[in-house]
Amino acid sequence: MTIKITGVRVTPIAFRDPPLLNAAGIHEPYALRSIIEVEAGELLGLGESYGDAPVLAALTAIAPALAGLEIHDLNGLERVIKEELAKLPAAKAGAELAPGSQPSRLLANCFSAFEVAFLDLQAKAAGLPLHALLGGAVRREVPFSAYLFFKYERHIEPEEAPDEWGEAITPEQIVAQAKRMIDMYGFGSIKLKAGTLPPEVEIASIEALSKAFPGLPLRIDPNGAWSMQTALDAAEKLGPLIEYYEDPVAGLDGMAQLHRETGLPLATNMVVISFDGFRESIKRNSVQIVLSDHHYWGGLRATQHLATMCNTFNLGLSMHSNSHLGISLMAMAHLAAATPNLSYACDTHYPWVEDADEVVVGGKVPISGGCVRVGDTPGLGVELDRERLARAHATFNRITIRTRDDLGQMRKYDPAFSGKQPRY
Amino acid sequence: MTIKITGVRVTPIAFRDPPLLNAAGIHEPYALRSIIEVEAGELLGLGESYGDAPVLAALTAIAPALAGLEIHDLNGLERVIKEELAKLPAAKAGAELAPGSQPSRLLANCFSAFEVAFLDLQAKAAGLPLHALLGGAVRREVPFSAYLFFKYERHIEPEEAPDEWGEAITPEQIVAQAKRMIDMYGFGSIKLKAGTLPPEVEIASIEALSKAFPGLPLRIDPNGAWSMQTALDAAEKLGPLIEYYEDPVAGLDGMAQLHRETGLPLATNMVVISFDGFRESIKRNSVQIVLSDHHYWGGLRATQHLATMCNTFNLGLSMHSNSHLGISLMAMAHLAAATPNLSYACDTHYPWVEDADEVVVGGKVPISGGCVRVGDTPGLGVELDRERLARAHATFNRITIRTRDDLGQMRKYDPAFSGKQPRY
């Protein structure tokens, strides 16, 4: 039987985000997301995507046009989204987006946001968990990594209460952060966001982590903020300690040169963020591991295409994360469960989210033994808690942040901060 | 709800095949196929694949191991097939196969044979046509091309009755064959199998077709049987007349050289028949159009991965065919309907099949206006006719052919025929 879309809601929400440092600056006190609900009669499919103004405007414009589509008609979904995006004023579609969500990626972003909800509906209609629909789980326990950040103790806004994680601007504090996070979630690998403090502090942090957690795979991600010389110098010390070296320098050519000169496996979520980027990277041998992210690769099915491409070209496949909540976490987990070569532990910002800010029933999805479990509940396996959603929407309405701006936020701390890259 | 496989039947069949000439030799009087039935309670999923002894042995060995798998569990299907193939004696898995089905492709072949039946089941369980499950039809009328062959009037075996097509060993006879085929089916493009008669006859045939059918896209496929010099010489005359130049010479390097020297778009179902071949072709720029074939690319989902890869690397995507019946035709049509960039008219040998030999209810699937229509019937949209199937299985039991051997067949006509390549 055909099952048709009867209604779509897009709800912007905001949730507290700690003062996490990165190459661009620092996280603002709130992160934005869009929660997508796609109704098909009695069935409700969920999605979660960026909440920045341009994406939100596009999602909101597209939503009413989806009524009448069959829940399996992903080609129809793409057609309708293209039609609706073509109607948007160029300025709206061209404004600055969150990292990984550049304007050129708007089609892929919007498609993905709704595709996950369509797939959730398809799985619910079949009475199957989403991983079954995606080809069947090859792992029920999906490993994630401990995603460490250098951070300040509290936001510069005095009205924002401090988070529970405390300051982390030294190797010792990073090791303490890792210990706390691993005690809480059992992660079996560690990623350190870098490109923010002087490289010697960041390298020393990896060395300290390596001593504190012998045998645990370590990754470092300077987000393209290092010069070639800095990345080359760092490679000598980091090389023996890390599982992969993520975006140390900017650009396909820079990454290709760095790999030629160091032989280290380079990973990216910056120089390969689309199929076109994949092609260009293959020409240059720029990267050895691609960090997928269904939010900007065009959905779960497209990420499975990417998985086959990585297999074909002998590249590894891992997973990137932006700040997100439980709907995205479950989409990521079901995808990784059903994609055999997505075998690196996935990134997630989820430990940085406070339970009170989650919008799914029961609060935060458990991470145990470093893994998110995918079960047999039909679809994504999470439901919306309407009270929680209303609260998160009220937070969005209360705050003035409408587009992520890590650079602007950092200038509140340091008006001279230029954001010029490479930073080191 | 999980729906589990309760039983699998693999039935070898044979059907009459005209004396069609190709680079390897000539078709035998019968073509072999395997008809796959996968039962899940009340539901029956259908598949069709090669019937050559090594594939048949593998399919038959795998069949009983599939019981208990959930119909969506394609990762589980792959795992079980790998396990069962590992148990087969190497000799069995290593024997000569039909073109396009080399021993190294046995996993992909076997997976595909069952995957189509699993997808048919999934679609039937959802009450949807297969194209809906594959992302939704972007075209309901799927174009195929008129697949012309040089051929003898009748088989050398005196007991085999002549077919209705008559002899075709001159340009005039090829034009007559094309007229008849287009009158019957309305094809809007033409493919000529070549590499069998002297190149001047084959080139003259394309010239004659071009005059007789102005504006119709033409393709020629010498199956790698031409030397570089022959292919270069032919390119001067053929270049202005053809849509693409399919496998004129053998090998990835030969194709790359030919493209460099002529600039003509080269198509293949010989040098790129796997994802590994795709990677090697990209390195060399060997081909500009890949002919997919779900039977050896590992199924319909894998062919959709291939479609994304072709898009990514700016290659065209067309479709190859071996001798086949209606189940394969419908799988090909549903796939092409739901794969936007599979936009070239597909190849099919189907016009060479006699209605009496078809195994689906109602006999041969109609081709009208050059197209196969995909409708709204759940699944593939065809059902098995048990009487027809029993007849085709009886034919298989009656004949002695067990592995396709076009070379051996040609030696019955010409004992001196060497099969040495390049032939011209």
PDB file of C-alpha atoms in Angstrom, chain A residues 1-3 70 72-76 122 125-129 131-138 275-276 278-280 282 301-302 304-306 308-309 311-314 337-340, chain B residues 1-3 70 72-76 122 125-129 131-138 275-276 278-280 282 301-302 304-306 308-309 311-314 337-340:
ATOM      1  CA  MET A   1       0.000   0.000   0.000  1.00  0.00           C
ATOM      2  CA  THR A   2       1.139   3.481  -0.694  1.00  0.00           C
ATOM      3  CA  ILE A   3       1.424   5.557   2.481  1.00  0.00           C
ATOM      4  CA  GLU A  70       4.736   8.412  -0.741  1.00  0.00           C
ATOM      5  CA  HIS A  72       9.387   5.564   0.050  1.00  0.00           C
ATOM      6  CA  ASP A  73       9.615   8.142  -2.730  1.00  0.00           C
ATOM      7  CA  LEU A  74      13.078   9.533  -2.048  1.00  0.00           C
ATOM      8  CA  ASN A  75      13.475  10.540  -5.694  1.00  0.00           C
ATOM      9  CA  GLY A  76      10.242  12.492  -5.364  1.00  0.00           C
ATOM     10  CA  GLN A 122       9.315   3.321   6.195  1.00  0.00           C
ATOM     11  CA  ALA A 125       5.406   0.991   8.462  1.00  0.00           C
ATOM     12  CA  ALA A 126       7.295  -2.283   8.075  1.00  0.00           C
ATOM     13  CA  GLY A 127       7.426  -2.770  11.853  1.00  0.00           C
ATOM     14  CA  LEU A 128      11.218  -2.957  11.676  1.00  0.00           C
ATOM     15  CA  PRO A 129      14.101  -1.132  13.323  1.00  0.00           C
ATOM     16  CA  HIS A 131      19.006  -0.788  10.779  1.00  0.00           C
ATOM     17  CA  ALA A 132      16.985  -3.654   9.317  1.00  0.00           C
ATOM     18  CA  LEU A 133      15.745  -1.420   6.529  1.00  0.00           C
ATOM     19  CA  LEU A 134      19.299  -0.259   5.841  1.00  0.00           C
ATOM     20  CA  GLY A 135      20.467  -3.806   5.149  1.00  0.00           C
ATOM     21  CA  GLY A 136      20.574  -5.359   8.596  1.00  0.00           C
ATOM     22  CA  ALA A 137      22.777  -4.714  11.618  1.00  0.00           C
ATOM     23  CA  VAL A 138      26.261  -6.158  11.419  1.00  0.00           C
ATOM     24  CA  PHE A 275      30.871  13.450  -3.780  1.00  0.00           C
ATOM     25  CA  ASP A 276      32.620  16.110  -5.856  1.00  0.00           C
ATOM     26  CA  PHE A 278      35.603  12.753  -2.990  1.00  0.00           C
ATOM     27  CA  ARG A 279      36.481  12.734  -6.689  1.00  0.00           C
ATOM     28  CA  GLU A 280      38.999  15.528  -6.298  1.00  0.00           C
ATOM     29  CA  ILE A 282      40.994  10.587  -5.237  1.00  0.00           C
ATOM     30  CA  ARG A 301      21.275   5.973   1.711  1.00  0.00           C
ATOM     31  CA  ALA A 302      23.794   8.430   0.241  1.00  0.00           C
ATOM     32  CA  GLN A 304      25.877   3.990   2.182  1.00  0.00           C
ATOM     33  CA  HIS A 305      26.844   4.947  -1.400  1.00  0.00           C
ATOM     34  CA  LEU A 306      29.831   6.754   0.121  1.00  0.00           C
ATOM     35  CA  THR A 308      30.859   1.578  -1.144  1.00  0.00           C
ATOM     36  CA  MET A 309      33.016   4.296  -2.688  1.00  0.00           C
ATOM     37  CA  ASN A 311      35.599   0.429  -0.056  1.00  0.00           C
ATOM     38  CA  THR A 312      36.242   0.747  -3.771  1.00  0.00           C
ATOM     39  CA  PHE A 313      39.043   3.255  -3.394  1.00  0.00           C
ATOM     40  CA  ASN A 314      40.521   1.568  -0.302  1.00  0.00           C
ATOM     41  CA  ALA A 337      25.126  -0.616  12.593  1.00  0.00           C
ATOM     42  CA  ALA A 338      24.091  -1.508   9.043  1.00  0.00           C
ATOM     43  CA  THR A 339      27.186  -0.316   7.169  1.00  0.00           C
ATOM     44  CA  PRO A 340      29.907  -2.963   7.504  1.00  0.00           C
TER      45      PRO A 340
ATOM     46  CA  MET B   1       7.389  -7.357  11.989  1.00  0.00           C
ATOM     47  CA  THR B   2      10.300  -9.544  10.997  1.00  0.00           C
ATOM     48  CA  ILE B   3       9.453 -11.794   8.047  1.00  0.00           C
ATOM     49  CA  GLU B  70      14.866 -11.784   7.643  1.00  0.00           C
ATOM     50  CA  HIS B  72      15.506  -7.189   4.663  1.00  0.00           C
ATOM     51  CA  ASP B  73      18.757  -8.605   5.976  1.00  0.00           C
ATOM     52  CA  LEU B  74      20.974  -8.128   2.951  1.00  0.00           C
ATOM     53  CA  ASN B  75      24.091  -7.977   5.133  1.00  0.00           C
ATOM     54  CA  GLY B  76      23.058 -11.335   6.575  1.00  0.00           C
ATOM     55  CA  GLN B 122      10.332  -6.659   0.698  1.00  0.00           C
ATOM     56  CA  ALA B 125       5.461  -7.228   2.083  1.00  0.00           C
ATOM     57  CA  ALA B 126       5.089  -3.451   1.822  1.00  0.00           C
ATOM     58  CA  GLY B 127       2.469  -3.792  -0.922  1.00  0.00           C
ATOM     59  CA  LEU B 128       4.604  -1.641  -3.209  1.00  0.00           C
ATOM     60  CA  PRO B 129       6.095  -2.013  -6.666  1.00  0.00           C
ATOM     61  CA  HIS B 131      10.679   0.749  -8.058  1.00  0.00           C
ATOM     62  CA  ALA B 132       9.013   2.403  -5.067  1.00  0.00           C
ATOM     63  CA  LEU B 133      11.290   0.510  -2.692  1.00  0.00           C
ATOM     64  CA  LEU B 134      14.321   1.523  -4.749  1.00  0.00           C
ATOM     65  CA  GLY B 135      13.591   5.215  -4.254  1.00  0.00           C
ATOM     66  CA  GLY B 136      10.598   5.830  -6.511  1.00  0.00           C
ATOM     67  CA  ALA B 137      10.214   5.785 -10.280  1.00  0.00           C
ATOM     68  CA  VAL B 138      11.551   8.825 -12.087  1.00  0.00           C
ATOM     69  CA  PHE B 275      34.096  -1.844  -8.177  1.00  0.00           C
ATOM     70  CA  ASP B 276      37.796  -2.712  -8.362  1.00  0.00           C
ATOM     71  CA  PHE B 278      35.872   0.993 -11.680  1.00  0.00           C
ATOM     72  CA  ARG B 279      38.752   2.256  -9.529  1.00  0.00           C
ATOM     73  CA  GLU B 280      41.350   1.139 -12.063  1.00  0.00           C
ATOM     74  CA  ILE B 282      39.249   6.045 -13.071  1.00  0.00           C
ATOM     75  CA  ARG B 301      21.311  -1.738  -4.357  1.00  0.00           C
ATOM     76  CA  ALA B 302      24.942  -2.177  -5.440  1.00  0.00           C
ATOM     77  CA  GLN B 304      22.567   2.166  -7.249  1.00  0.00           C
ATOM     78  CA  HIS B 305      25.911   2.644  -5.481  1.00  0.00           C
ATOM     79  CA  LEU B 306      27.526   2.352  -8.907  1.00  0.00           C
ATOM     80  CA  THR B 308      26.266   7.447  -7.551  1.00  0.00           C
ATOM     81  CA  MET B 309      29.877   6.635  -8.403  1.00  0.00           C
ATOM     82  CA  ASN B 311      27.620  10.597 -11.181  1.00  0.00           C
ATOM     83  CA  THR B 312      30.558  11.465  -8.942  1.00  0.00           C
ATOM     84  CA  PHE B 313      33.183  10.744 -11.584  1.00  0.00           C
ATOM     85  CA  ASN B 314      31.138  12.249 -14.431  1.00  0.00           C
ATOM     86  CA  ALA B 337      13.017   3.387 -13.384  1.00  0.00           C
ATOM     87  CA  ALA B 338      14.281   4.351  -9.927  1.00  0.00           C
ATOM     88  CA  THR B 339      17.847   5.355 -10.831  1.00  0.00           C
ATOM     89  CA  PRO B 340      17.804   8.880 -12.273  1.00  0.00           C
TER      90      PRO B 340
END
